[in-house]
C-alpha positions as YAML, in Angstrom:
chain: A
units: angstrom
residues:
- id: 1
  name: MET
  ca: [2.64, 16.46, 2.46]
- id: 2
  name: ASP
  ca: [3.78, 19.23, 0.36]
- id: 3
  name: GLN
  ca: [1.51, 19.59, -3.41]
- id: 4
  name: MET
  ca: [3.65, 17.35, -5.85]
- id: 5
  name: SER
  ca: [3.43, 16.91, -9.39]
- id: 6
  name: PRO
  ca: [1.43, 13.57, -11.57]
- id: 7
  name: ALA
  ca: [5.06, 12.93, -12.89]
- id: 8
  name: ALA
  ca: [6.64, 13.16, -9.01]
- id: 9
  name: LEU
  ca: [3.45, 11.37, -7.60]
- id: 10
  name: ARG
  ca: [4.20, 8.55, -10.39]
- id: 11
  name: LEU
  ca: [8.18, 7.94, -9.23]
- id: 12
  name: LEU
  ca: [6.92, 7.93, -5.77]
- id: 13
  name: ALA
  ca: [4.52, 5.47, -6.37]
- id: 14
  name: ASN
  ca: [6.91, 3.12, -7.77]
- id: 15
  name: ARG
  ca: [9.45, 3.66, -4.82]
- id: 16
  name: PHE
  ca: [6.43, 2.33, -2.52]
- id: 17
  name: LYS
  ca: [6.04, -0.23, -5.27]
- id: 18
  name: LEU
  ca: [9.41, -1.88, -4.54]
- id: 19
  name: LEU
  ca: [8.63, -1.92, -0.71]
- id: 20
  name: ALA
  ca: [5.27, -3.57, -1.12]
- id: 21
  name: SER
  ca: [6.90, -7.58, -1.78]
- id: 22
  name: PRO
  ca: [7.84, -8.83, 1.98]
- id: 23
  name: THR
  ca: [10.80, -10.74, -0.27]
- id: 24
  name: ARG
  ca: [12.16, -7.03, -1.15]
- id: 25
  name: LEU
  ca: [11.84, -6.28, 2.06]
- id: 26
  name: ALA
  ca: [13.17, -9.12, 4.00]
- id: 27
  name: ILE
  ca: [16.47, -9.08, 1.41]
- id: 28
  name: MET
  ca: [16.73, -4.96, 2.31]
- id: 29
  name: GLN
  ca: [16.51, -5.16, 5.80]
- id: 30
  name: CYS
  ca: [19.76, -8.09, 5.71]
- id: 31
  name: ILE
  ca: [21.83, -5.72, 3.65]
- id: 32
  name: CYS
  ca: [20.61, -2.24, 6.01]
- id: 33
  name: HIS
  ca: [23.90, -2.31, 7.68]
- id: 34
  name: ASP
  ca: [26.60, -4.84, 6.03]
- id: 35
  name: GLU
  ca: [27.61, -5.43, 2.65]
- id: 36
  name: ARG
  ca: [26.36, -8.87, 1.46]
- id: 37
  name: THR
  ca: [26.69, -11.08, -1.72]
- id: 38
  name: VAL
  ca: [23.73, -13.04, -2.91]
- id: 39
  name: GLY
  ca: [25.20, -16.43, -1.99]
- id: 40
  name: GLU
  ca: [25.31, -14.60, 1.66]
- id: 41
  name: LEU
  ca: [21.52, -13.65, 1.40]
- id: 42
  name: VAL
  ca: [20.64, -16.99, -0.05]
- id: 43
  name: GLU
  ca: [21.66, -18.31, 2.93]
- id: 44
  name: LEU
  ca: [20.08, -15.68, 5.20]
- id: 45
  name: THR
  ca: [16.97, -15.30, 3.79]
- id: 46
  name: GLY
  ca: [16.58, -18.85, 2.20]
- id: 47
  name: PHE
  ca: [15.06, -17.77, -0.66]
- id: 48
  name: LYS
  ca: [16.42, -19.15, -3.81]
- id: 49
  name: GLN
  ca: [19.24, -17.38, -5.84]
- id: 50
  name: ALA
  ca: [17.64, -17.18, -8.59]
- id: 51
  name: ASN
  ca: [14.92, -15.24, -7.02]
- id: 52
  name: VAL
  ca: [17.52, -13.21, -4.70]
- id: 53
  name: SER
  ca: [19.59, -11.54, -7.37]
- id: 54
  name: ARG
  ca: [16.23, -10.93, -9.63]
- id: 55
  name: GLN
  ca: [14.64, -8.90, -6.65]
- id: 56
  name: LEU
  ca: [18.22, -7.07, -6.11]
- id: 57
  name: GLY
  ca: [18.26, -5.94, -9.58]
- id: 58
  name: LEU
  ca: [14.69, -4.69, -9.55]
- id: 59
  name: LEU
  ca: [16.28, -2.35, -6.47]
- id: 60
  name: HIS
  ca: [19.13, -1.74, -7.73]
- id: 61
  name: ARG
  ca: [17.63, -0.20, -11.24]
- id: 62
  name: GLY
  ca: [15.09, 1.46, -8.57]
- id: 63
  name: GLY
  ca: [17.84, 3.24, -7.18]
- id: 64
  name: MET
  ca: [17.65, 1.67, -3.50]
- id: 65
  name: VAL
  ca: [20.61, -0.82, -3.36]
- id: 66
  name: ARG
  ca: [23.84, -0.04, -4.79]
- id: 67
  name: ARG
  ca: [26.50, -3.12, -5.79]
- id: 68
  name: ARG
  ca: [30.30, -2.75, -5.58]
- id: 69
  name: THR
  ca: [32.18, -5.85, -7.56]
- id: 70
  name: ALA
  ca: [35.48, -7.25, -5.92]
- id: 71
  name: GLY
  ca: [36.70, -10.20, -8.23]
- id: 72
  name: THR
  ca: [33.85, -12.55, -8.93]
- id: 73
  name: SER
  ca: [31.92, -11.11, -6.11]
- id: 74
  name: VAL
  ca: [29.46, -8.48, -6.31]
- id: 75
  name: HIS
  ca: [28.37, -7.12, -2.81]
- id: 76
  name: TYR
  ca: [25.13, -4.87, -2.11]
- id: 77
  name: THR
  ca: [23.87, -2.61, 0.36]
- id: 78
  name: ILE
  ca: [21.20, 0.05, 1.17]
- id: 79
  name: ALA
  ca: [21.80, 3.36, -1.45]
- id: 80
  name: ASP
  ca: [19.36, 5.62, 0.47]
- id: 81
  name: GLU
  ca: [19.57, 5.51, 4.05]
- id: 82
  name: SER
  ca: [16.15, 6.85, 4.67]
- id: 83
  name: LEU
  ca: [14.55, 3.61, 4.19]
- id: 84
  name: PRO
  ca: [15.70, 1.86, 7.01]
- id: 85
  name: GLN
  ca: [14.17, 5.29, 8.86]
- id: 86
  name: LEU
  ca: [11.57, 4.38, 6.75]
- id: 87
  name: CYS
  ca: [10.18, 1.00, 7.84]
- id: 88
  name: GLY
  ca: [11.21, 1.75, 11.56]
- id: 89
  name: ILE
  ca: [8.55, 4.69, 11.12]
- id: 90
  name: MET
  ca: [6.28, 2.32, 9.33]
- id: 91
  name: ARG
  ca: [6.93, -0.52, 12.02]
- id: 92
  name: GLU
  ca: [6.05, 1.70, 15.04]
- id: 93
  name: SER
  ca: [2.69, 3.05, 13.52]
- id: 94
  name: LEU
  ca: [1.29, -0.68, 12.61]
- id: 95
  name: ARG
  ca: [2.68, -1.24, 16.31]
- id: 96
  name: ALA
  ca: [0.57, 1.79, 17.57]
- id: 97
  name: SER
  ca: [-2.64, 0.30, 14.77]
- id: 98
  name: GLN
  ca: [-2.52, -3.16, 16.80]
- id: 99
  name: ASP
  ca: [-2.31, -1.58, 20.56]
- id: 100
  name: GLU
  ca: [-5.00, 0.31, 19.64]
- id: 101
  name: LEU
  ca: [-7.22, -2.35, 18.45]
- id: 102
  name: LEU
  ca: [-6.78, -4.49, 21.02]
- id: 103
  name: ALA
  ca: [-7.22, -2.28, 23.26]
- id: 104
  name: SER
  ca: [-10.53, -1.17, 22.10]
- id: 105
  name: LEU
  ca: [-11.82, -5.18, 21.66]
- id: 106
  name: GLY
  ca: [-10.59, -5.34, 25.36]
- id: 107
  name: ASP
  ca: [-13.94, -3.14, 26.52]
...
């Protein structure tokens, strides 16, 4: 990783903090490929409406999701296309680590 200024490191850390919530990750997973309303996200995730709205607000303020108003509905989608890629990289890293751990236990 290239050297970053303290201010840039704080911004990066704040972005990772937003990704550190399983609830927010579940919501983001639902809007990776399709726009969704809060109601649709409640139905897909099983989370309460107030919680979904709160998490979307945090993600929107953090620049991770964008919203589009259509009449009385607000539709959410991923704002940064690198986020699904980042989650995929981490998922593969976890799989590799798990495979290594299982292999070491088998010896």
